[in-house]
PDB file of C-alpha atoms and ligand atoms in Angstrom:
ATOM      1  CA  MET X   1      62.089 -26.790  64.420  1.00 93.00           C
ATOM      2  CA  PHE X   2      59.547 -25.787  61.765  1.00 98.00           C
ATOM      3  CA  ASP X   3      60.186 -25.124  58.078  1.00 98.00           C
ATOM      4  CA  VAL X   4      58.376 -21.789  58.283  1.00 98.00           C
ATOM      5  CA  THR X   5      57.174 -19.627  61.160  1.00 98.00           C
ATOM      6  CA  VAL X   6      54.698 -16.952  60.061  1.00 98.00           C
ATOM      7  CA  LEU X   7      54.421 -13.962  62.387  1.00 98.00           C
ATOM      8  CA  GLY X   8      51.307 -12.040  61.442  1.00 98.00           C
ATOM      9  CA  SER X   9      47.648 -11.170  61.528  1.00 98.00           C
ATOM     10  CA  ALA X  10      44.477 -13.231  61.572  1.00 98.00           C
ATOM     11  CA  ASN X  11      41.179 -11.542  60.748  1.00 97.00           C
ATOM     12  CA  LEU X  12      37.611 -12.445  60.130  1.00 96.00           C
ATOM     13  CA  ASP X  13      36.480 -10.677  56.938  1.00 94.00           C
ATOM     14  CA  LEU X  14      32.843  -9.538  56.921  1.00 95.00           C
ATOM     15  CA  VAL X  15      31.787  -8.849  53.348  1.00 93.00           C
ATOM     16  CA  ALA X  16      28.568  -7.067  52.356  1.00 95.00           C
ATOM     17  CA  SER X  17      27.671  -6.826  48.663  1.00 94.00           C
ATOM     18  CA  THR X  18      25.512  -3.838  47.670  1.00 95.00           C
ATOM     19  CA  SER X  19      24.393  -2.238  44.402  1.00 96.00           C
ATOM     20  CA  ARG X  20      26.353   0.896  45.362  1.00 95.00           C
ATOM     21  CA  LEU X  21      28.510   2.130  48.242  1.00 95.00           C
ATOM     22  CA  PRO X  22      26.667   4.264  50.842  1.00 95.00           C
ATOM     23  CA  HIS X  23      27.434   7.984  51.231  1.00 95.00           C
ATOM     24  CA  PRO X  24      28.357   9.250  54.729  1.00 94.00           C
ATOM     25  CA  GLY X  25      25.238   9.083  56.927  1.00 96.00           C
ATOM     26  CA  GLU X  26      23.338   6.945  54.423  1.00 96.00           C
ATOM     27  CA  THR X  27      22.054   3.389  54.818  1.00 96.00           C
ATOM     28  CA  VAL X  28      21.862   1.092  51.820  1.00 96.00           C
ATOM     29  CA  VAL X  29      20.376  -2.404  51.794  1.00 97.00           C
ATOM     30  CA  GLY X  30      22.884  -5.135  51.008  1.00 97.00           C
ATOM     31  CA  ARG X  31      22.283  -7.966  48.547  1.00 96.00           C
ATOM     32  CA  ARG X  32      24.520 -10.589  50.093  1.00 95.00           C
ATOM     33  CA  TYR X  33      26.660 -11.197  53.183  1.00 96.00           C
ATOM     34  CA  ARG X  34      29.583 -13.567  53.634  1.00 94.00           C
ATOM     35  CA  GLU X  35      32.274 -14.163  56.254  1.00 94.00           C
ATOM     36  CA  HIS X  36      35.656 -15.622  55.581  1.00 92.00           C
ATOM     37  CA  ALA X  37      39.028 -16.072  57.202  1.00 95.00           C
ATOM     38  CA  GLY X  38      41.660 -13.511  56.334  1.00 94.00           C
ATOM     39  CA  GLY X  39      44.634 -11.528  57.554  1.00 96.00           C
ATOM     40  CA  LYS X  40      47.945 -11.724  55.732  1.00 97.00           C
ATOM     41  CA  GLY X  41      49.551 -13.845  58.462  1.00 98.00           C
ATOM     42  CA  LEU X  42      46.872 -16.526  58.374  1.00 98.00           C
ATOM     43  CA  ASN X  43      46.673 -16.516  54.557  1.00 98.00           C
ATOM     44  CA  GLN X  44      50.440 -16.854  54.126  1.00 98.00           C
ATOM     45  CA  ALA X  45      50.657 -19.610  56.759  1.00 98.00           C
ATOM     46  CA  VAL X  46      47.963 -21.584  54.914  1.00 98.00           C
ATOM     47  CA  ALA X  47      49.764 -20.997  51.583  1.00 98.00           C
ATOM     48  CA  ALA X  48      53.018 -22.423  52.982  1.00 98.00           C
ATOM     49  CA  ALA X  49      51.259 -25.390  54.652  1.00 98.00           C
ATOM     50  CA  ARG X  50      49.279 -26.344  51.517  1.00 98.00           C
ATOM     51  CA  VAL X  51      52.506 -26.866  49.527  1.00 98.00           C
ATOM     52  CA  GLY X  52      53.841 -29.182  52.229  1.00 98.00           C
ATOM     53  CA  ALA X  53      55.893 -27.052  54.636  1.00 98.00           C
ATOM     54  CA  SER X  54      55.658 -27.591  58.396  1.00 98.00           C
ATOM     55  CA  VAL X  55      54.319 -24.248  59.606  1.00 98.00           C
ATOM     56  CA  ALA X  56      53.823 -22.444  62.912  1.00 98.00           C
ATOM     57  CA  LEU X  57      51.633 -19.339  63.086  1.00 98.00           C
ATOM     58  CA  VAL X  58      52.403 -16.683  65.703  1.00 98.00           C
ATOM     59  CA  GLY X  59      49.721 -14.072  66.327  1.00 98.00           C
ATOM     60  CA  ALA X  60      46.756 -13.217  68.506  1.00 98.00           C
ATOM     61  CA  VAL X  61      42.978 -13.520  68.459  1.00 98.00           C
ATOM     62  CA  GLY X  62      40.275 -12.473  70.899  1.00 98.00           C
ATOM     63  CA  ASP X  63      38.566 -14.842  73.329  1.00 98.00           C
ATOM     64  CA  ASP X  64      35.535 -15.013  71.042  1.00 98.00           C
ATOM     65  CA  GLU X  65      33.838 -17.203  68.458  1.00 97.00           C
ATOM     66  CA  ALA X  66      35.714 -15.572  65.550  1.00 98.00           C
ATOM     67  CA  GLY X  67      39.055 -16.248  67.218  1.00 98.00           C
ATOM     68  CA  ARG X  68      38.176 -19.874  67.883  1.00 98.00           C
ATOM     69  CA  ARG X  69      37.111 -20.281  64.236  1.00 97.00           C
ATOM     70  CA  LEU X  70      40.364 -18.839  62.894  1.00 98.00           C
ATOM     71  CA  ARG X  71      42.516 -20.986  65.189  1.00 98.00           C
ATOM     72  CA  ARG X  72      40.528 -24.085  64.222  1.00 98.00           C
ATOM     73  CA  LEU X  73      40.822 -23.297  60.519  1.00 98.00           C
ATOM     74  CA  ALA X  74      44.616 -22.949  60.799  1.00 98.00           C
ATOM     75  CA  ALA X  75      44.896 -26.157  62.847  1.00 98.00           C
ATOM     76  CA  ASP X  76      42.786 -28.010  60.265  1.00 98.00           C
ATOM     77  CA  GLU X  77      45.376 -26.971  57.648  1.00 98.00           C
ATOM     78  CA  GLY X  78      48.037 -28.700  59.771  1.00 98.00           C
ATOM     79  CA  ILE X  79      49.434 -25.411  61.141  1.00 98.00           C
ATOM     80  CA  ASP X  80      50.809 -25.292  64.693  1.00 98.00           C
ATOM     81  CA  VAL X  81      48.729 -22.653  66.506  1.00 98.00           C
ATOM     82  CA  ALA X  82      50.359 -22.814  69.958  1.00 97.00           C
ATOM     83  CA  GLY X  83      51.769 -19.333  69.235  1.00 97.00           C
ATOM     84  CA  VAL X  84      48.355 -17.843  68.407  1.00 97.00           C
ATOM     85  CA  GLU X  85      47.585 -16.233  71.729  1.00 97.00           C
ATOM     86  CA  ILE X  86      43.987 -15.852  72.937  1.00 97.00           C
ATOM     87  CA  VAL X  87      43.735 -12.410  74.524  1.00 97.00           C
ATOM     88  CA  ASP X  88      41.021 -11.346  76.962  1.00 97.00           C
ATOM     89  CA  GLY X  89      38.906  -8.261  76.516  1.00 97.00           C
ATOM     90  CA  ILE X  90      39.919  -7.409  72.932  1.00 98.00           C
ATOM     91  CA  PRO X  91      38.035  -8.712  69.888  1.00 98.00           C
ATOM     92  CA  THR X  92      39.554 -10.767  67.101  1.00 98.00           C
ATOM     93  CA  GLY X  93      40.699  -8.569  64.207  1.00 98.00           C
ATOM     94  CA  ARG X  94      38.076  -7.848  61.594  1.00 96.00           C
ATOM     95  CA  ALA X  95      37.948  -6.403  58.118  1.00 93.00           C
ATOM     96  CA  MET X  96      34.531  -4.882  57.327  1.00 94.00           C
ATOM     97  CA  ILE X  97      34.264  -4.825  53.558  1.00 92.00           C
ATOM     98  CA  THR X  98      31.529  -3.334  51.395  1.00 94.00           C
ATOM     99  CA  VAL X  99      31.653  -4.198  47.694  1.00 91.00           C
ATOM    100  CA  ASP X 100      29.444  -2.599  45.034  1.00 93.00           C
ATOM    101  CA  ALA X 101      28.178  -4.077  41.769  1.00 91.00           C
ATOM    102  CA  ASP X 102      31.246  -2.747  39.887  1.00 88.00           C
ATOM    103  CA  GLY X 103      33.620  -4.432  42.328  1.00 83.00           C
ATOM    104  CA  GLN X 104      34.648  -1.143  43.986  1.00 87.00           C
ATOM    105  CA  ASN X 105      35.077  -1.508  47.718  1.00 88.00           C
ATOM    106  CA  CYS X 106      35.318   0.326  51.036  1.00 91.00           C
ATOM    107  CA  ILE X 107      37.218  -1.429  53.820  1.00 89.00           C
ATOM    108  CA  VAL X 108      37.569  -0.742  57.527  1.00 93.00           C
ATOM    109  CA  VAL X 109      40.153  -2.924  59.245  1.00 92.00           C
ATOM    110  CA  VAL X 110      39.922  -3.137  63.033  1.00 96.00           C
ATOM    111  CA  PRO X 111      43.170  -4.778  64.181  1.00 97.00           C
ATOM    112  CA  GLY X 112      41.777  -5.805  67.585  1.00 98.00           C
ATOM    113  CA  ALA X 113      43.922  -8.598  69.020  1.00 98.00           C
ATOM    114  CA  ASN X 114      46.446  -8.257  66.158  1.00 98.00           C
ATOM    115  CA  ALA X 115      47.629  -4.998  67.748  1.00 98.00           C
ATOM    116  CA  THR X 116      48.746  -6.935  70.842  1.00 98.00           C
ATOM    117  CA  VAL X 117      51.020  -9.406  69.017  1.00 97.00           C
ATOM    118  CA  THR X 118      54.487  -9.767  70.477  1.00 92.00           C
ATOM    119  CA  ALA X 119      57.252 -11.994  69.152  1.00 81.00           C
ATOM    120  CA  ASP X 120      57.637 -13.761  72.471  1.00 80.00           C
ATOM    121  CA  ARG X 121      56.202 -17.045  71.270  1.00 76.00           C
ATOM    122  CA  SER X 122      58.022 -17.406  67.911  1.00 88.00           C
ATOM    123  CA  PRO X 123      59.248 -20.999  67.576  1.00 93.00           C
ATOM    124  CA  ALA X 124      62.481 -21.758  65.712  1.00 95.00           C
ATOM    125  CA  ALA X 125      62.140 -22.252  61.960  1.00 98.00           C
ATOM    126  CA  THR X 126      64.324 -22.379  58.859  1.00 98.00           C
ATOM    127  CA  VAL X 127      62.474 -19.327  57.508  1.00 98.00           C
ATOM    128  CA  LEU X 128      60.672 -16.608  59.478  1.00 98.00           C
ATOM    129  CA  LEU X 129      58.059 -14.753  57.399  1.00 98.00           C
ATOM    130  CA  ALA X 130      56.255 -11.599  58.566  1.00 98.00           C
ATOM    131  CA  GLN X 131      54.046  -8.785  57.249  1.00 98.00           C
ATOM    132  CA  LEU X 132      53.092  -5.424  58.732  1.00 97.00           C
ATOM    133  CA  GLU X 133      49.517  -5.979  59.978  1.00 97.00           C
ATOM    134  CA  ILE X 134      50.948  -6.428  63.487  1.00 98.00           C
ATOM    135  CA  PRO X 135      53.169  -4.040  65.509  1.00 97.00           C
ATOM    136  CA  ILE X 136      56.445  -3.457  63.675  1.00 97.00           C
ATOM    137  CA  ALA X 137      58.319  -3.676  67.000  1.00 97.00           C
ATOM    138  CA  ALA X 138      57.302  -7.345  67.228  1.00 97.00           C
ATOM    139  CA  VAL X 139      58.689  -7.974  63.732  1.00 98.00           C
ATOM    140  CA  VAL X 140      61.987  -6.270  64.604  1.00 97.00           C
ATOM    141  CA  ARG X 141      62.327  -8.367  67.776  1.00 97.00           C
ATOM    142  CA  ALA X 142      61.481 -11.638  66.050  1.00 97.00           C
ATOM    143  CA  PHE X 143      63.775 -10.984  63.059  1.00 97.00           C
ATOM    144  CA  THR X 144      66.655 -10.018  65.356  1.00 97.00           C
ATOM    145  CA  ALA X 145      66.281 -13.261  67.337  1.00 96.00           C
ATOM    146  CA  ALA X 146      65.815 -15.344  64.162  1.00 97.00           C
ATOM    147  CA  ARG X 147      68.950 -13.895  62.572  1.00 95.00           C
ATOM    148  CA  ALA X 148      70.945 -14.686  65.706  1.00 95.00           C
ATOM    149  CA  ALA X 149      69.638 -18.287  65.494  1.00 95.00           C
ATOM    150  CA  GLY X 150      70.687 -18.605  61.833  1.00 97.00           C
ATOM    151  CA  SER X 151      67.185 -18.486  60.309  1.00 98.00           C
ATOM    152  CA  MET X 152      66.369 -16.748  57.030  1.00 98.00           C
ATOM    153  CA  THR X 153      64.092 -13.710  57.445  1.00 98.00           C
ATOM    154  CA  VAL X 154      61.514 -12.732  54.815  1.00 98.00           C
ATOM    155  CA  LEU X 155      59.496  -9.511  55.087  1.00 98.00           C
ATOM    156  CA  ASN X 156      56.349  -8.781  53.080  1.00 98.00           C
ATOM    157  CA  PRO X 157      56.040  -5.024  53.791  1.00 98.00           C
ATOM    158  CA  ALA X 158      52.255  -4.901  53.527  1.00 96.00           C
ATOM    159  CA  PRO X 159      50.540  -2.605  54.193  1.00 95.00           C
ATOM    160  CA  ALA X 160      53.466  -0.354  53.255  1.00 94.00           C
ATOM    161  CA  ALA X 161      54.940   1.537  56.213  1.00 94.00           C
ATOM    162  CA  PRO X 162      58.308   3.209  56.727  1.00 94.00           C
ATOM    163  CA  LEU X 163      60.855   0.467  57.448  1.00 96.00           C
ATOM    164  CA  PRO X 164      63.252   1.281  60.281  1.00 96.00           C
ATOM    165  CA  GLY X 165      66.939   0.696  59.549  1.00 96.00           C
ATOM    166  CA  GLU X 166      67.126  -1.769  62.438  1.00 97.00           C
ATOM    167  CA  LEU X 167      64.516  -3.945  60.658  1.00 98.00           C
ATOM    168  CA  LEU X 168      66.196  -3.830  57.232  1.00 97.00           C
ATOM    169  CA  ALA X 169      69.496  -4.727  58.911  1.00 97.00           C
ATOM    170  CA  VAL X 170      68.050  -8.106  59.985  1.00 98.00           C
ATOM    171  CA  THR X 171      65.984  -8.819  56.829  1.00 98.00           C
ATOM    172  CA  ASP X 172      67.327 -11.247  54.203  1.00 98.00           C
ATOM    173  CA  LEU X 173      64.534 -10.896  51.635  1.00 98.00           C
ATOM    174  CA  VAL X 174      61.921  -8.195  51.232  1.00 98.00           C
ATOM    175  CA  VAL X 175      58.885  -8.973  49.050  1.00 98.00           C
ATOM    176  CA  PRO X 176      56.771  -5.897  48.204  1.00 98.00           C
ATOM    177  CA  ASN X 177      54.251  -5.619  45.384  1.00 96.00           C
ATOM    178  CA  GLU X 178      54.882  -2.857  42.851  1.00 96.00           C
ATOM    179  CA  HIS X 179      52.775  -0.322  44.727  1.00 96.00           C
ATOM    180  CA  GLU X 180      54.481  -1.039  48.063  1.00 97.00           C
ATOM    181  CA  ALA X 181      57.947  -0.940  46.436  1.00 97.00           C
ATOM    182  CA  GLU X 182      57.182   2.552  45.139  1.00 97.00           C
ATOM    183  CA  LEU X 183      55.917   3.747  48.537  1.00 96.00           C
ATOM    184  CA  LEU X 184      59.150   2.413  50.078  1.00 95.00           C
ATOM    185  CA  GLY X 185      61.263   4.553  47.755  1.00 94.00           C
ATOM    186  CA  GLY X 186      61.693   2.132  44.846  1.00 95.00           C
ATOM    187  CA  ALA X 187      63.308  -1.269  44.369  1.00 94.00           C
ATOM    188  CA  SER X 188      66.800   0.096  43.791  1.00 91.00           C
ATOM    189  CA  ALA X 189      66.764   2.056  47.053  1.00 92.00           C
ATOM    190  CA  LEU X 190      65.596  -1.082  48.885  1.00 94.00           C
ATOM    191  CA  SER X 191      68.155  -3.285  47.180  1.00 93.00           C
ATOM    192  CA  GLY X 192      70.916  -1.097  48.568  1.00 91.00           C
ATOM    193  CA  ARG X 193      69.770  -2.055  52.074  1.00 94.00           C
ATOM    194  CA  VAL X 194      68.571  -5.683  51.831  1.00 97.00           C
ATOM    195  CA  ASP X 195      70.359  -8.502  49.954  1.00 96.00           C
ATOM    196  CA  VAL X 196      67.337  -9.657  47.969  1.00 98.00           C
ATOM    197  CA  VAL X 197      64.318  -7.597  46.846  1.00 98.00           C
ATOM    198  CA  VAL X 198      61.505  -9.523  45.123  1.00 98.00           C
ATOM    199  CA  VAL X 199      58.937  -7.185  43.539  1.00 98.00           C
ATOM    200  CA  THR X 200      55.652  -8.831  42.525  1.00 98.00           C
ATOM    201  CA  ARG X 201      53.972  -7.117  39.586  1.00 97.00           C
ATOM    202  CA  GLY X 202      50.640  -8.899  39.184  1.00 96.00           C
ATOM    203  CA  ALA X 203      50.088 -10.195  35.642  1.00 95.00           C
ATOM    204  CA  ALA X 204      53.459  -8.653  34.666  1.00 97.00           C
ATOM    205  CA  GLY X 205      55.284 -11.243  36.799  1.00 97.00           C
ATOM    206  CA  VAL X 206      58.168 -10.722  39.200  1.00 98.00           C
ATOM    207  CA  THR X 207      61.411  -8.727  39.215  1.00 98.00           C
ATOM    208  CA  VAL X 208      64.209  -9.887  41.495  1.00 98.00           C
ATOM    209  CA  HIS X 209      67.115  -7.730  42.640  1.00 98.00           C
ATOM    210  CA  ASP X 210      69.666 -10.146  44.050  1.00 96.00           C
ATOM    211  CA  ARG X 211      72.858  -8.522  45.346  1.00 93.00           C
ATOM    212  CA  GLY X 212      73.339  -6.211  42.376  1.00 86.00           C
ATOM    213  CA  GLU X 213      71.941  -8.611  39.800  1.00 95.00           C
ATOM    214  CA  THR X 214      68.430  -8.057  38.399  1.00 97.00           C
ATOM    215  CA  TRP X 215      66.293 -10.682  36.661  1.00 97.00           C
ATOM    216  CA  SER X 216      62.628 -11.316  35.927  1.00 98.00           C
ATOM    217  CA  GLU X 217      60.231 -14.225  36.136  1.00 97.00           C
ATOM    218  CA  PRO X 218      57.244 -13.959  33.801  1.00 97.00           C
ATOM    219  CA  ALA X 219      53.751 -14.519  35.181  1.00 96.00           C
ATOM    220  CA  VAL X 220      52.061 -17.809  34.363  1.00 96.00           C
ATOM    221  CA  ALA X 221      49.301 -17.010  31.845  1.00 94.00           C
ATOM    222  CA  VAL X 222      45.909 -17.693  33.435  1.00 94.00           C
ATOM    223  CA  THR X 223      42.404 -16.258  33.227  1.00 93.00           C
ATOM    224  CA  ALA X 224      42.194 -14.201  36.401  1.00 91.00           C
ATOM    225  CA  VAL X 225      38.804 -13.953  38.144  1.00 88.00           C
ATOM    226  CA  ASP X 226      39.839 -12.491  41.528  1.00 86.00           C
ATOM    227  CA  THR X 227      43.426 -11.620  42.406  1.00 88.00           C
ATOM    228  CA  THR X 228      42.691 -11.482  46.172  1.00 87.00           C
ATOM    229  CA  GLY X 229      45.232 -13.721  47.844  1.00 92.00           C
ATOM    230  CA  ALA X 230      47.755 -13.724  44.956  1.00 96.00           C
ATOM    231  CA  GLY X 231      50.377 -11.845  46.967  1.00 97.00           C
ATOM    232  CA  ASP X 232      49.771 -14.019  50.039  1.00 97.00           C
ATOM    233  CA  ALA X 233      50.034 -17.207  47.957  1.00 98.00           C
ATOM    234  CA  PHE X 234      53.293 -15.881  46.514  1.00 98.00           C
ATOM    235  CA  CYS X 235      54.876 -15.033  49.889  1.00 98.00           C
ATOM    236  CA  GLY X 236      53.805 -18.228  51.676  1.00 98.00           C
ATOM    237  CA  VAL X 237      54.982 -20.502  48.857  1.00 98.00           C
ATOM    238  CA  LEU X 238      58.247 -18.569  48.427  1.00 98.00           C
ATOM    239  CA  ALA X 239      59.015 -19.085  52.137  1.00 98.00           C
ATOM    240  CA  ALA X 240      58.068 -22.784  51.970  1.00 98.00           C
ATOM    241  CA  ARG X 241      60.283 -23.470  48.950  1.00 98.00           C
ATOM    242  CA  LEU X 242      63.240 -21.532  50.356  1.00 98.00           C
ATOM    243  CA  ALA X 243      62.874 -23.485  53.608  1.00 98.00           C
ATOM    244  CA  SER X 244      63.072 -26.735  51.626  1.00 98.00           C
ATOM    245  CA  GLY X 245      66.524 -25.633  50.446  1.00 98.00           C
ATOM    246  CA  GLU X 246      65.478 -24.716  46.920  1.00 97.00           C
ATOM    247  CA  GLY X 247      67.421 -21.950  45.141  1.00 97.00           C
ATOM    248  CA  LEU X 248      65.919 -18.489  44.761  1.00 98.00           C
ATOM    249  CA  SER X 249      64.982 -18.698  41.067  1.00 97.00           C
ATOM    250  CA  ASP X 250      63.153 -22.048  41.430  1.00 97.00           C
ATOM    251  CA  ALA X 251      61.417 -20.820  44.585  1.00 98.00           C
ATOM    252  CA  VAL X 252      60.285 -17.652  42.754  1.00 98.00           C
ATOM    253  CA  ARG X 253      58.969 -19.778  39.856  1.00 98.00           C
ATOM    254  CA  TRP X 254      56.853 -21.840  42.300  1.00 98.00           C
ATOM    255  CA  ALA X 255      55.672 -18.703  44.096  1.00 98.00           C
ATOM    256  CA  ALA X 256      54.617 -17.058  40.811  1.00 98.00           C
ATOM    257  CA  ALA X 257      52.665 -20.160  39.810  1.00 98.00           C
ATOM    258  CA  ALA X 258      50.964 -20.152  43.231  1.00 98.00           C
ATOM    259  CA  GLY X 259      50.053 -16.472  42.768  1.00 97.00           C
ATOM    260  CA  ALA X 260      48.666 -17.233  39.315  1.00 97.00           C
ATOM    261  CA  HIS X 261      46.553 -20.074  40.703  1.00 97.00           C
ATOM    262  CA  ALA X 262      45.223 -17.832  43.467  1.00 96.00           C
ATOM    263  CA  SER X 263      44.047 -15.322  40.878  1.00 94.00           C
ATOM    264  CA  THR X 264      41.858 -17.955  39.194  1.00 93.00           C
ATOM    265  CA  VAL X 265      39.725 -18.703  42.278  1.00 90.00           C
ATOM    266  CA  ALA X 266      37.558 -16.249  44.284  1.00 84.00           C
ATOM    267  CA  GLY X 267      38.613 -15.355  47.828  1.00 85.00           C
ATOM    268  CA  ALA X 268      41.944 -15.703  49.588  1.00 90.00           C
ATOM    269  CA  VAL X 269      42.107 -18.962  51.596  1.00 93.00           C
ATOM    270  CA  PRO X 270      39.964 -20.943  49.099  1.00 91.00           C
ATOM    271  CA  SER X 271      42.297 -19.861  46.275  1.00 93.00           C
ATOM    272  CA  LEU X 272      45.575 -21.080  47.824  1.00 97.00           C
ATOM    273  CA  PRO X 273      46.955 -24.043  45.853  1.00 97.00           C
ATOM    274  CA  THR X 274      48.342 -27.428  46.871  1.00 98.00           C
ATOM    275  CA  ALA X 275      51.760 -28.576  45.624  1.00 97.00           C
ATOM    276  CA  THR X 276      50.011 -30.745  43.020  1.00 97.00           C
ATOM    277  CA  GLN X 277      48.092 -27.748  41.687  1.00 97.00           C
ATOM    278  CA  VAL X 278      51.288 -25.652  41.477  1.00 97.00           C
ATOM    279  CA  ARG X 279      53.125 -28.489  39.701  1.00 96.00           C
ATOM    280  CA  SER X 280      50.373 -28.884  37.141  1.00 94.00           C
ATOM    281  CA  LEU X 281      50.463 -25.130  36.363  1.00 95.00           C
ATOM    282  CA  LEU X 282      54.259 -25.248  36.012  1.00 94.00           C
ATOM    283  CA  GLY X 283      54.065 -28.392  33.881  1.00 90.00           C
ATOM    284  CA  ALA X 284      51.465 -26.793  31.673  1.00 74.00           C
ATOM    285  CA  THR X 285      53.663 -23.816  30.898  1.00 64.00           C
ATOM    286  CA  ARG X 286      57.147 -25.343  30.571  1.00 54.00           C
TER     287      ARG X 286
HETATM  288  P1  ADP G 301      49.467  -8.453  45.583  1.00 71.12           P
HETATM  289  O1  ADP G 301      48.275  -9.360  45.660  1.00 71.12           O
HETATM  290  O2  ADP G 301      50.232  -8.350  46.869  1.00 71.12           O
HETATM  291  O3  ADP G 301      49.206  -7.124  44.950  1.00 71.12           O
HETATM  292  P2  ADP G 301      50.511  -9.349  43.027  1.00 71.12           P
HETATM  293  O4  ADP G 301      49.215  -8.910  42.429  1.00 71.12           O
HETATM  294  O5  ADP G 301      51.772  -8.753  42.503  1.00 71.12           O
HETATM  295  O6  ADP G 301      50.502  -9.221  44.609  1.00 71.12           O
HETATM  296  O7  ADP G 301      50.569 -10.949  42.816  1.00 71.12           O
HETATM  297  C1  ADP G 301      51.638 -11.736  43.278  1.00 71.12           C
HETATM  298  C2  ADP G 301      52.129 -12.651  42.161  1.00 71.12           C
HETATM  299  O8  ADP G 301      51.055 -13.540  41.771  1.00 71.12           O
HETATM  300  C3  ADP G 301      52.536 -11.934  40.877  1.00 71.12           C
HETATM  301  O9  ADP G 301      53.899 -11.549  40.901  1.00 71.12           O
HETATM  302  C4  ADP G 301      52.304 -13.001  39.826  1.00 71.12           C
HETATM  303  O10 ADP G 301      53.398 -13.905  39.731  1.00 71.12           O
HETATM  304  C5  ADP G 301      51.064 -13.734  40.376  1.00 71.12           C
HETATM  305  N1  ADP G 301      49.842 -13.139  39.772  1.00 71.12           N
HETATM  306  C6  ADP G 301      49.043 -12.183  40.317  1.00 71.12           C
HETATM  307  N2  ADP G 301      48.049 -11.839  39.459  1.00 71.12           N
HETATM  308  C7  ADP G 301      48.226 -12.606  38.350  1.00 71.12           C
HETATM  309  C8  ADP G 301      47.532 -12.739  37.100  1.00 71.12           C
HETATM  310  N3  ADP G 301      46.465 -11.988  36.803  1.00 71.12           N
HETATM  311  N4  ADP G 301      48.023 -13.645  36.194  1.00 71.12           N
HETATM  312  C9  ADP G 301      49.100 -14.405  36.476  1.00 71.12           C
HETATM  313  N5  ADP G 301      49.798 -14.324  37.630  1.00 71.12           N
HETATM  314  C10 ADP G 301      49.374 -13.441  38.563  1.00 71.12           C
END
């Protein structure tokens, strides 16, 4: 039995920096190239593991070097990767990102192996956390089984997609950012269908709709340099703290501090904090 099972994507991000984005049919010469681990599933699993939760990741990668790298990275974080299937004949998911000098970007995500994820290998956990970069049918199946087993189910509806009633019916907490909440019809519409709706609002903090009661958690004041990974830090740490038996408001406070920390460091995985780093941010502000 794990504290947290994360059902989700794992990608290799290929990032080219250029002075400007190319027009259709044009070639521009890049200034820099980097590769890093990504995918909301992998990021959120690492976030939960770094603050001390026992974590299993369920997903899929291709039988290729990228897939082996991602599995190894997760295992090195102490994550159980038995549920990360290695599929033949389909590449590991990739995000091909071009960033210009002003920080504007163009992104092509190729789901690859992520599109083949099923919930068949989801091990039991106190909290099951999923996002929508894998087939929604797998999330519905896993949440239905987790609910029947008495687990808590947490959905980060990213990227935003219409949520079938059968999924909302087996979701305990839904955690959209402001943009996703709006695309899903607004927090009040969602809160009529799921017990707890946690809307993350970047530097404006968090608003929680908990069974008819609404309250806010302010953001921790930090100097943000790159907010990539803030939402993933938030979701992974929220799941980890809820799994430890902590109440919702304390878990949200930890998650917000983790999101704030992530916004002070470039990249996603490198920006995810340890429990000590979260505690020192919380201690510094209260
Ligand atoms: P996403 O990355 O999914 O868009 P958010 O930007 O809402 O998610 O970030 C998640 C949480 O991380 C926020 O609710 C907030 O608590 C924290 N956070 C994000 N950006 C900042 C920031 N600039 N300053 C302080 N906290 C931040």
